[in-house]
């Protein structure tokens, strides 16, 4: 049945994506987060949906390119701002640097080039988001794409956790989020998109209530992963949500409801696992992560500018060679390295893959994204929905930076998509109709006041 529904909808989706390229971008985003193949069987499962939607989006953009040029003002003062240009440039420079590290890799070249190819596809989505998204409707559609992919799957998992009173453990939701930790991170990064839509539909009781239910189910989905990093991210998300909210009472009430729901579905096993965060130095799994971090640093010390290339550190010959110099970092006591381990940290992953230069570029990119979103969320000439949108995305960046510290997720699509949305918002703001009218009204009122005096 799902095969028939997907295939029946395909001609319509192609048509509307060609007519409205922003819908194509949303479908591209949607299919990159949770692959439609996982919902299908038979012929529909063999279709490369993400590639199809990417191709349609690009074709649609060029079909409407003349209209896009006419709609884009030639001189955009915000686009000339330091932070917007810096973010756009840093993302591209980081990608260029990864290209160099891939060319100079010391790992298995076929695997490393495949990882580079995956990042290149993400860069295409990043670029076309910036070029296509120009109106409020475009950004709201992107939020729906996140909610109807990751958050929808998270809702289903969270409902199972609730129904079984915590007896069910959240399963990986896609090939992007392949384990409990990555699934928790994916759900956390998508929750702010639910909040964006709750803000947008605050006057529609039914939609708002449904989105609030989805939000609570996603929180339970994170809890159900039994991920300690996910739990820390959930605390950070709740704190940041209250801190940045204008309606403190309602925010505290919503967090309180979520906390009560969590307490009802968690037992002693879950609590004991979360408590190991306090005794990380005595936790063998954590200490082996420190071993992998040491190995990444050793790789960067050998090749400080270029590292080893994408995940080349897990190539057995590279790993075995690094083990020979492991004792040079004996100031932190850890077990001896054994079998190959992944980096288990976005930061050490980039350090090992692309050297110290790579991590400087990566951290600069993250910081530029955060700072730009913070400045957008405080602009007095922006409509409320822009302020909220930028503020919610800022929550995702903060959670990614904290929860990702113990996960190998440096090249997640969603964080680069957030960077692209941030740049697109920067370009859009001055030419938003409401903002322009508000500014004109303010100027007219000042002129009238001067004349009256």
Tab-separated table of C-alpha atoms in Angstrom:
chain	number	residue	atom	x	y	z
A	1	UNK	CA	0.000	0.000	0.000
A	2	UNK	CA	2.774	2.451	0.880
A	3	UNK	CA	4.448	1.607	-2.442
A	4	UNK	CA	1.281	2.522	-4.318
A	5	UNK	CA	0.844	5.758	-2.357
A	6	UNK	CA	4.425	6.874	-2.976
A	7	UNK	CA	4.303	5.998	-6.668
A	8	UNK	CA	0.892	7.636	-7.101
A	9	UNK	CA	2.152	10.824	-5.447
A	10	UNK	CA	5.398	10.938	-7.428
A	11	UNK	CA	4.087	12.621	-10.635
A	12	UNK	CA	2.347	15.302	-8.564
A	13	UNK	CA	5.468	15.878	-6.438
A	14	UNK	CA	7.609	16.224	-9.566
A	15	UNK	CA	5.141	18.692	-11.068
A	16	UNK	CA	4.873	20.950	-8.003
A	17	UNK	CA	8.646	20.793	-7.401
A	18	UNK	CA	9.306	21.989	-10.945
A	19	UNK	CA	6.684	24.733	-10.598
A	20	UNK	CA	7.800	25.714	-7.092
A	21	UNK	CA	11.518	24.999	-6.572
A	22	UNK	CA	11.255	25.652	-2.819
A	23	UNK	CA	9.029	22.574	-2.590
A	24	UNK	CA	11.725	20.622	-4.410
A	25	UNK	CA	14.281	21.842	-1.841
A	26	UNK	CA	11.970	20.735	0.981
A	27	UNK	CA	11.581	17.287	-0.620
A	28	UNK	CA	15.358	17.107	-1.037
A	29	UNK	CA	15.794	17.937	2.657
A	30	UNK	CA	12.992	15.527	3.676
A	31	UNK	CA	14.417	12.586	1.748
A	32	UNK	CA	17.977	13.175	2.980
A	33	UNK	CA	16.954	12.943	6.632
A	34	UNK	CA	14.814	9.783	6.504
A	35	UNK	CA	15.039	7.936	3.216
A	36	UNK	CA	11.576	7.172	1.705
A	37	UNK	CA	12.971	3.759	0.706
A	38	UNK	CA	12.565	2.729	4.367
A	39	UNK	CA	8.812	3.267	4.077
A	40	UNK	CA	8.434	1.298	0.849
A	41	UNK	CA	8.697	-2.208	-0.499
A	42	UNK	CA	9.131	-3.565	-3.989
A	43	UNK	CA	9.731	-1.173	-6.887
A	44	UNK	CA	9.310	2.034	-4.852
A	45	UNK	CA	12.148	0.940	-2.560
A	46	UNK	CA	14.524	0.785	-5.526
A	47	UNK	CA	13.994	4.435	-6.514
A	48	UNK	CA	16.758	6.831	-5.456
A	49	UNK	CA	14.324	9.373	-4.051
A	50	UNK	CA	16.908	11.775	-2.700
A	51	UNK	CA	18.789	11.929	-6.014
A	52	UNK	CA	15.501	12.361	-7.868
A	53	UNK	CA	14.346	15.263	-5.691
A	54	UNK	CA	17.798	16.866	-5.846
A	55	UNK	CA	17.783	16.733	-9.662
A	56	UNK	CA	14.225	18.129	-9.832
A	57	UNK	CA	15.132	20.979	-7.464
A	58	UNK	CA	18.152	21.964	-9.543
A	59	UNK	CA	16.203	21.767	-12.807
A	60	UNK	CA	13.351	23.775	-11.272
A	61	UNK	CA	15.778	26.437	-10.075
A	62	UNK	CA	17.267	26.937	-13.539
A	63	UNK	CA	13.832	26.928	-15.158
A	64	UNK	CA	12.922	29.847	-12.875
A	65	UNK	CA	16.376	31.452	-12.803
A	66	UNK	CA	15.351	34.562	-14.738
A	67	UNK	CA	12.451	35.150	-12.353
A	68	UNK	CA	14.780	34.618	-9.394
A	69	UNK	CA	17.209	37.251	-10.713
A	70	UNK	CA	14.378	39.746	-11.131
A	71	UNK	CA	13.117	39.074	-7.586
A	72	UNK	CA	16.534	39.510	-5.967
A	73	UNK	CA	17.553	43.106	-5.265
A	74	UNK	CA	21.027	43.926	-6.588
A	75	UNK	CA	22.293	45.455	-3.361
A	76	UNK	CA	21.547	43.679	-0.088
A	77	UNK	CA	23.042	45.447	2.944
A	78	UNK	CA	22.596	42.494	5.270
A	79	UNK	CA	24.246	40.130	2.786
A	80	UNK	CA	27.252	42.433	3.012
A	81	UNK	CA	27.414	41.972	6.802
A	82	UNK	CA	30.557	40.366	8.123
A	83	UNK	CA	28.875	37.422	9.838
A	84	UNK	CA	26.759	36.378	6.845
A	85	UNK	CA	29.686	36.515	4.444
A	86	UNK	CA	31.948	34.817	6.996
A	87	UNK	CA	29.570	31.891	7.481
A	88	UNK	CA	29.069	31.371	3.749
A	89	UNK	CA	32.818	31.591	3.108
A	90	UNK	CA	33.778	29.357	6.034
A	91	UNK	CA	31.480	26.551	4.904
A	92	UNK	CA	32.960	26.673	1.402
A	93	UNK	CA	36.542	26.954	2.670
A	94	UNK	CA	35.985	24.026	5.017
A	95	UNK	CA	34.701	21.954	2.099
A	96	UNK	CA	37.689	23.000	-0.032
A	97	UNK	CA	39.989	21.958	2.806
A	98	UNK	CA	38.307	18.549	3.064
A	99	UNK	CA	38.878	18.151	-0.663
A	100	UNK	CA	42.605	18.673	-0.130
A	101	UNK	CA	42.683	16.244	2.791
A	102	UNK	CA	40.864	13.676	0.652
A	103	UNK	CA	43.398	14.045	-2.151
A	104	UNK	CA	46.217	13.639	0.380
A	105	UNK	CA	44.574	10.877	2.442
A	106	UNK	CA	46.640	8.148	4.062
A	107	UNK	CA	43.617	5.854	4.397
A	108	UNK	CA	41.647	3.661	2.053
A	109	UNK	CA	41.081	6.087	-0.808
A	110	UNK	CA	37.874	4.498	-2.105
A	111	UNK	CA	36.113	4.849	1.260
A	112	UNK	CA	37.502	8.343	1.886
A	113	UNK	CA	36.342	9.575	-1.527
A	114	UNK	CA	32.886	8.147	-0.854
A	115	UNK	CA	32.679	10.201	2.338
A	116	UNK	CA	33.839	13.273	0.417
A	117	UNK	CA	31.142	12.607	-2.170
A	118	UNK	CA	28.520	12.537	0.589
A	119	UNK	CA	29.703	15.921	1.886
A	120	UNK	CA	29.730	17.318	-1.650
A	121	UNK	CA	26.031	16.423	-1.993
A	122	UNK	CA	25.346	18.206	1.290
A	123	UNK	CA	27.182	21.253	-0.058
A	124	UNK	CA	24.873	21.276	-3.071
A	125	UNK	CA	21.835	21.312	-0.804
A	126	UNK	CA	23.458	24.071	1.278
A	127	UNK	CA	24.029	26.191	-1.851
A	128	UNK	CA	20.563	25.715	-3.339
A	129	UNK	CA	18.841	26.513	-0.037
A	130	UNK	CA	20.629	29.872	-0.132
A	131	UNK	CA	19.700	30.493	-3.766
A	132	UNK	CA	16.070	29.337	-3.646
A	133	UNK	CA	14.669	30.228	-0.218
A	134	UNK	CA	13.522	33.861	-0.256
A	135	UNK	CA	10.119	34.035	1.469
A	136	UNK	CA	8.513	33.111	4.741
A	137	UNK	CA	6.613	30.275	3.058
A	138	UNK	CA	9.903	28.755	1.888
A	139	UNK	CA	11.336	28.621	5.402
A	140	UNK	CA	8.150	27.256	6.954
A	141	UNK	CA	8.105	24.543	4.281
A	142	UNK	CA	11.667	23.580	5.235
A	143	UNK	CA	10.543	23.291	8.868
A	144	UNK	CA	7.733	20.957	7.770
A	145	UNK	CA	10.289	18.874	5.861
A	146	UNK	CA	12.270	18.300	9.075
A	147	UNK	CA	9.151	17.600	11.112
A	148	UNK	CA	7.643	15.165	8.595
A	149	UNK	CA	10.865	13.179	8.351
A	150	UNK	CA	12.935	12.941	11.533
A	151	UNK	CA	10.303	14.202	13.966
A	152	UNK	CA	7.587	11.979	12.493
A	153	UNK	CA	9.740	8.876	12.938
A	154	UNK	CA	10.712	10.105	16.388
A	155	UNK	CA	7.040	10.501	17.278
A	156	UNK	CA	6.322	6.879	16.336
A	157	UNK	CA	9.246	5.679	18.451
A	158	UNK	CA	8.249	7.927	21.346
A	159	UNK	CA	4.672	6.613	21.310
A	160	UNK	CA	6.016	3.069	21.599
A	161	UNK	CA	8.096	4.146	24.592
A	162	UNK	CA	4.997	5.705	26.178
A	163	UNK	CA	2.685	2.746	25.469
A	164	UNK	CA	5.147	0.263	26.979
A	165	UNK	CA	5.879	2.569	29.958
A	166	UNK	CA	9.547	2.665	29.022
A	167	UNK	CA	9.885	-1.007	28.176
A	168	UNK	CA	10.572	-0.235	24.523
A	169	UNK	CA	13.953	1.119	23.423
A	170	UNK	CA	14.003	3.601	20.565
A	171	UNK	CA	15.422	2.065	17.402
A	172	UNK	CA	17.513	3.816	14.726
A	173	UNK	CA	15.179	5.843	12.533
A	174	UNK	CA	17.171	5.834	9.276
A	175	UNK	CA	20.494	4.970	7.672
A	176	UNK	CA	21.673	8.470	8.650
A	177	UNK	CA	20.897	7.887	12.317
A	178	UNK	CA	22.205	4.340	12.618
A	179	UNK	CA	22.492	3.873	16.379
A	180	UNK	CA	20.887	5.056	19.603
A	181	UNK	CA	23.249	7.998	20.082
A	182	UNK	CA	22.886	9.358	16.546
A	183	UNK	CA	19.120	8.845	16.685
A	184	UNK	CA	18.963	10.870	19.916
A	185	UNK	CA	21.015	13.639	18.313
A	186	UNK	CA	18.836	13.680	15.201
A	187	UNK	CA	15.650	13.992	17.254
A	188	UNK	CA	17.173	16.757	19.402
A	189	UNK	CA	18.198	18.796	16.356
A	190	UNK	CA	14.707	18.445	14.865
A	191	UNK	CA	12.773	19.473	17.987
A	192	UNK	CA	13.469	23.212	17.356
A	193	UNK	CA	11.752	22.839	13.969
A	194	UNK	CA	8.645	21.594	15.811
A	195	UNK	CA	8.862	24.683	18.015
A	196	UNK	CA	9.085	26.874	14.890
A	197	UNK	CA	5.815	25.390	13.633
A	198	UNK	CA	4.166	25.692	17.056
A	199	UNK	CA	5.011	29.400	16.940
A	200	UNK	CA	3.677	29.673	13.396
A	201	UNK	CA	0.357	27.931	14.147
A	202	UNK	CA	-0.208	29.336	17.634
A	203	UNK	CA	-3.685	30.518	16.590
A	204	UNK	CA	-4.716	27.163	15.116
A	205	UNK	CA	-5.661	25.049	18.134
A	206	UNK	CA	-5.773	21.661	16.393
A	207	UNK	CA	-2.451	21.970	14.557
A	208	UNK	CA	-0.770	23.472	17.608
A	209	UNK	CA	-2.041	20.672	19.857
A	210	UNK	CA	-0.875	18.038	17.375
A	211	UNK	CA	2.580	19.600	17.176
A	212	UNK	CA	2.813	19.800	20.969
A	213	UNK	CA	1.935	16.100	21.153
A	214	UNK	CA	4.621	15.369	18.566
A	215	UNK	CA	7.097	17.414	20.612
A	216	UNK	CA	6.379	15.403	23.749
A	217	UNK	CA	6.610	12.115	21.830
A	218	UNK	CA	10.001	13.145	20.420
A	219	UNK	CA	11.249	13.928	23.921
A	220	UNK	CA	10.208	10.411	24.965
A	221	UNK	CA	11.891	9.103	21.830
A	222	UNK	CA	15.168	10.689	22.956
A	223	UNK	CA	14.743	9.214	26.441
A	224	UNK	CA	14.015	5.815	24.897
A	225	UNK	CA	17.387	5.729	23.160
A	226	UNK	CA	19.096	5.396	26.585
A	227	UNK	CA	21.738	7.741	25.210
A	228	UNK	CA	23.620	9.678	27.877
A	229	UNK	CA	24.650	12.306	25.330
A	230	UNK	CA	21.010	12.557	24.277
A	231	UNK	CA	19.930	13.067	27.895
A	232	UNK	CA	22.491	15.854	28.361
A	233	UNK	CA	21.299	17.430	25.109
A	234	UNK	CA	17.711	17.245	26.334
A	235	UNK	CA	18.631	19.132	29.511
A	236	UNK	CA	20.468	21.766	27.461
A	237	UNK	CA	17.524	22.073	25.074
A	238	UNK	CA	15.058	22.519	27.940
A	239	UNK	CA	17.224	25.118	29.665
A	240	UNK	CA	17.839	27.056	26.457
A	241	UNK	CA	14.156	26.902	25.545
A	242	UNK	CA	13.181	28.515	28.858
A	243	UNK	CA	16.064	31.004	28.764
A	244	UNK	CA	15.206	32.339	25.297
A	245	UNK	CA	11.437	32.181	25.574
A	246	UNK	CA	9.371	35.362	25.930
A	247	UNK	CA	6.576	33.432	27.656
A	248	UNK	CA	8.484	32.018	30.624
A	249	UNK	CA	5.485	30.589	32.452
A	250	UNK	CA	4.227	28.567	29.490
A	251	UNK	CA	7.757	27.415	28.684
A	252	UNK	CA	8.371	26.238	32.247
A	253	UNK	CA	4.982	24.515	32.248
A	254	UNK	CA	5.775	22.681	28.993
A	255	UNK	CA	9.178	21.574	30.304
A	256	UNK	CA	7.524	20.441	33.555
A	257	UNK	CA	4.986	18.323	31.631
A	258	UNK	CA	7.838	16.752	29.651
A	259	UNK	CA	9.747	16.044	32.873
A	260	UNK	CA	6.712	14.315	34.419
A	261	UNK	CA	6.261	12.242	31.256
A	262	UNK	CA	9.939	11.227	31.381
A	263	UNK	CA	9.631	10.175	35.027
A	264	UNK	CA	6.684	7.923	34.132
A	265	UNK	CA	8.526	5.962	31.451
A	266	UNK	CA	11.969	5.604	33.012
A	267	UNK	CA	13.034	2.952	35.471
A	268	UNK	CA	16.044	2.001	37.564
A	269	UNK	CA	18.024	0.682	34.591
A	270	UNK	CA	17.688	3.974	32.720
A	271	UNK	CA	18.494	6.027	35.837
A	272	UNK	CA	21.609	3.966	36.576
A	273	UNK	CA	22.859	4.433	33.034
A	274	UNK	CA	22.328	8.194	33.180
A	275	UNK	CA	24.102	8.379	36.547
A	276	UNK	CA	27.295	7.018	34.965
A	277	UNK	CA	27.746	10.519	33.508
A	278	UNK	CA	28.905	11.563	37.001
A	279	UNK	CA	31.584	8.844	37.082
A	280	UNK	CA	32.841	9.001	33.508
A	281	UNK	CA	36.433	8.289	34.524
A	282	UNK	CA	35.346	4.925	35.926
A	283	UNK	CA	33.205	4.022	32.923
A	284	UNK	CA	35.082	1.704	30.556
A	285	UNK	CA	33.049	2.752	27.483
A	286	UNK	CA	33.853	6.402	28.120
A	287	UNK	CA	37.546	5.721	28.701
A	288	UNK	CA	37.753	3.892	25.370
A	289	UNK	CA	36.320	7.014	23.784
A	290	UNK	CA	39.199	8.927	25.328
A	291	UNK	CA	41.519	6.372	23.702
A	292	UNK	CA	40.010	7.179	20.307
A	293	UNK	CA	40.350	10.914	21.019
A	294	UNK	CA	44.030	10.421	21.782
A	295	UNK	CA	44.504	8.573	18.503
A	296	UNK	CA	42.859	11.444	16.615
A	297	UNK	CA	45.193	13.943	18.263
A	298	UNK	CA	48.207	11.762	17.409
A	299	UNK	CA	47.059	11.735	13.786
A	300	UNK	CA	46.828	15.520	13.772
A	301	UNK	CA	50.253	15.834	15.383
A	302	UNK	CA	51.712	13.808	12.514
A	303	UNK	CA	49.793	15.782	9.863
A	304	UNK	CA	48.732	19.067	11.520
A	305	UNK	CA	47.433	20.780	8.375
A	306	UNK	CA	45.652	17.952	6.584
A	307	UNK	CA	45.011	15.086	8.993
A	308	UNK	CA	44.357	11.647	7.556
A	309	UNK	CA	41.241	12.250	5.449
A	310	UNK	CA	37.632	11.241	6.148
A	311	UNK	CA	37.640	8.524	8.844
A	312	UNK	CA	40.996	7.297	7.557
A	313	UNK	CA	42.081	6.792	11.154
A	314	UNK	CA	39.921	3.644	11.324
A	315	UNK	CA	41.813	2.109	8.405
A	316	UNK	CA	43.755	-0.723	10.130
A	317	UNK	CA	47.259	0.183	8.842
A	318	UNK	CA	46.818	3.804	10.011
A	319	UNK	CA	45.463	2.705	13.389
A	320	UNK	CA	48.287	0.234	13.970
A	321	UNK	CA	50.895	2.848	13.077
A	322	UNK	CA	49.407	5.348	15.554
A	323	UNK	CA	49.471	2.753	18.334
A	324	UNK	CA	53.275	2.855	18.197
A	325	UNK	CA	53.319	6.461	19.469
A	326	UNK	CA	50.354	6.170	21.858
A	327	UNK	CA	52.509	6.570	24.982
A	328	UNK	CA	53.520	10.086	23.907
A	329	UNK	CA	50.138	11.225	25.291
A	330	UNK	CA	50.396	9.404	28.608
A	331	UNK	CA	49.531	12.480	30.710
A	332	UNK	CA	45.908	11.189	30.649
A	333	UNK	CA	45.710	7.646	31.944
A	334	UNK	CA	43.676	5.382	29.690
A	335	UNK	CA	43.635	1.747	28.587
A	336	UNK	CA	45.929	0.763	25.748
A	337	UNK	CA	44.368	0.986	22.285
A	338	UNK	CA	42.946	-2.265	21.025
A	339	UNK	CA	40.734	-2.787	17.975
A	340	UNK	CA	39.861	0.135	15.733
A	341	UNK	CA	37.541	2.752	17.292
A	342	UNK	CA	35.668	5.622	15.654
A	343	UNK	CA	36.315	9.127	16.966
A	344	UNK	CA	33.165	9.438	19.138
A	345	UNK	CA	33.309	13.236	18.970
A	346	UNK	CA	32.584	15.766	16.252
A	347	UNK	CA	35.638	17.726	17.377
A	348	UNK	CA	38.145	14.884	17.518
A	349	UNK	CA	36.643	13.429	14.347
A	350	UNK	CA	37.513	16.619	12.468
A	351	UNK	CA	40.924	16.836	14.168
A	352	UNK	CA	41.849	13.336	13.019
A	353	UNK	CA	40.284	13.694	9.582
A	354	UNK	CA	41.443	17.206	8.646
A	355	UNK	CA	44.115	18.233	11.137
A	356	UNK	CA	44.305	21.252	13.411
A	357	UNK	CA	43.613	23.570	10.481
A	358	UNK	CA	40.408	21.643	9.784
A	359	UNK	CA	39.128	21.962	13.350
A	360	UNK	CA	39.872	25.710	13.347
A	361	UNK	CA	37.755	26.108	10.206
A	362	UNK	CA	35.005	23.865	11.589
A	363	UNK	CA	34.782	25.663	14.935
A	364	UNK	CA	34.843	29.025	13.156
A	365	UNK	CA	31.953	27.880	10.962
A	366	UNK	CA	29.907	26.793	13.983
A	367	UNK	CA	30.663	30.019	15.848
A	368	UNK	CA	29.785	32.178	12.828
A	369	UNK	CA	26.454	30.348	12.475
A	370	UNK	CA	25.625	30.827	16.158
A	371	UNK	CA	26.591	34.509	16.176
A	372	UNK	CA	24.626	35.244	13.020
A	373	UNK	CA	21.521	33.536	14.378
A	374	UNK	CA	21.891	35.477	17.621
A	375	UNK	CA	22.101	38.774	15.749
A	376	UNK	CA	19.106	37.873	13.562
A	377	UNK	CA	17.022	36.974	16.618
A	378	UNK	CA	17.625	40.460	18.072
A	379	UNK	CA	16.919	42.617	15.025
A	380	UNK	CA	14.270	45.223	15.730
A	381	UNK	CA	13.269	45.498	12.062
A	382	UNK	CA	12.430	41.796	11.720
A	383	UNK	CA	8.915	40.345	12.005
A	384	UNK	CA	8.256	38.069	14.972
A	385	UNK	CA	8.398	34.850	12.997
A	386	UNK	CA	11.948	35.655	11.850
A	387	UNK	CA	13.002	36.312	15.407
A	388	UNK	CA	11.532	33.014	16.518
A	389	UNK	CA	12.955	31.075	13.577
A	390	UNK	CA	16.483	32.332	14.203
A	391	UNK	CA	16.146	31.745	17.929
A	392	UNK	CA	14.996	28.124	17.468
A	393	UNK	CA	17.787	27.349	15.033
A	394	UNK	CA	20.246	28.734	17.558
A	395	UNK	CA	19.002	26.067	19.974
A	396	UNK	CA	19.907	23.374	17.430
A	397	UNK	CA	23.433	24.748	17.020
A	398	UNK	CA	23.995	24.798	20.801
A	399	UNK	CA	22.661	21.256	21.267
A	400	UNK	CA	24.750	19.972	18.362
A	401	UNK	CA	27.876	21.524	19.831
A	402	UNK	CA	27.291	19.915	23.244
A	403	UNK	CA	25.744	16.523	22.437
A	404	UNK	CA	28.008	16.066	19.428
A	405	UNK	CA	31.062	16.265	21.684
A	406	UNK	CA	30.732	12.515	22.299
A	407	UNK	CA	29.458	11.411	18.865
A	408	UNK	CA	30.960	10.906	15.417
A	409	UNK	CA	28.520	13.205	13.647
A	410	UNK	CA	30.648	16.071	12.334
A	411	UNK	CA	29.209	15.873	8.806
A	412	UNK	CA	25.505	15.592	9.636
A	413	UNK	CA	23.371	17.034	6.838
A	414	UNK	CA	21.165	18.939	9.238
A	415	UNK	CA	23.905	21.153	10.692
A	416	UNK	CA	24.994	22.290	7.216
A	417	UNK	CA	21.342	22.794	6.293
A	418	UNK	CA	20.972	25.054	9.333
A	419	UNK	CA	24.010	27.015	8.131
A	420	UNK	CA	22.380	27.373	4.709
A	421	UNK	CA	19.081	28.518	6.224
A	422	UNK	CA	20.979	31.050	8.333
A	423	UNK	CA	22.636	32.590	5.277
A	424	UNK	CA	19.320	32.577	3.401
A	425	UNK	CA	17.610	34.350	6.296
A	426	UNK	CA	20.380	36.942	6.286
A	427	UNK	CA	19.702	37.709	2.636
A	428	UNK	CA	15.957	37.848	3.061
A	429	UNK	CA	15.371	40.054	6.087
A	430	UNK	CA	15.803	43.578	4.638
A	431	UNK	CA	13.361	42.865	1.832
A	432	UNK	CA	10.648	41.302	3.930
A	433	UNK	CA	7.497	43.279	3.156
A	434	UNK	CA	6.386	43.693	6.760
A	435	UNK	CA	9.845	44.857	7.817
A	436	UNK	CA	10.040	47.356	4.954
A	437	UNK	CA	6.588	48.721	5.713
A	438	UNK	CA	7.406	49.010	9.402
A	439	UNK	CA	10.600	50.904	8.605
A	440	UNK	CA	8.814	53.209	6.182
A	441	UNK	CA	6.063	53.877	8.712
A	442	UNK	CA	8.662	54.663	11.362
A	443	UNK	CA	10.453	57.076	9.003
A	444	UNK	CA	7.167	58.726	7.976
A	445	UNK	CA	6.143	59.180	11.609
A	446	UNK	CA	9.467	60.845	12.397
A	447	UNK	CA	9.104	63.166	9.406
A	448	UNK	CA	5.565	64.057	10.420
A	449	UNK	CA	6.704	64.749	13.953
A	450	UNK	CA	9.415	67.094	12.682
A	451	UNK	CA	6.908	68.930	10.499
A	452	UNK	CA	4.433	69.328	13.364
A	453	UNK	CA	7.095	70.780	15.595
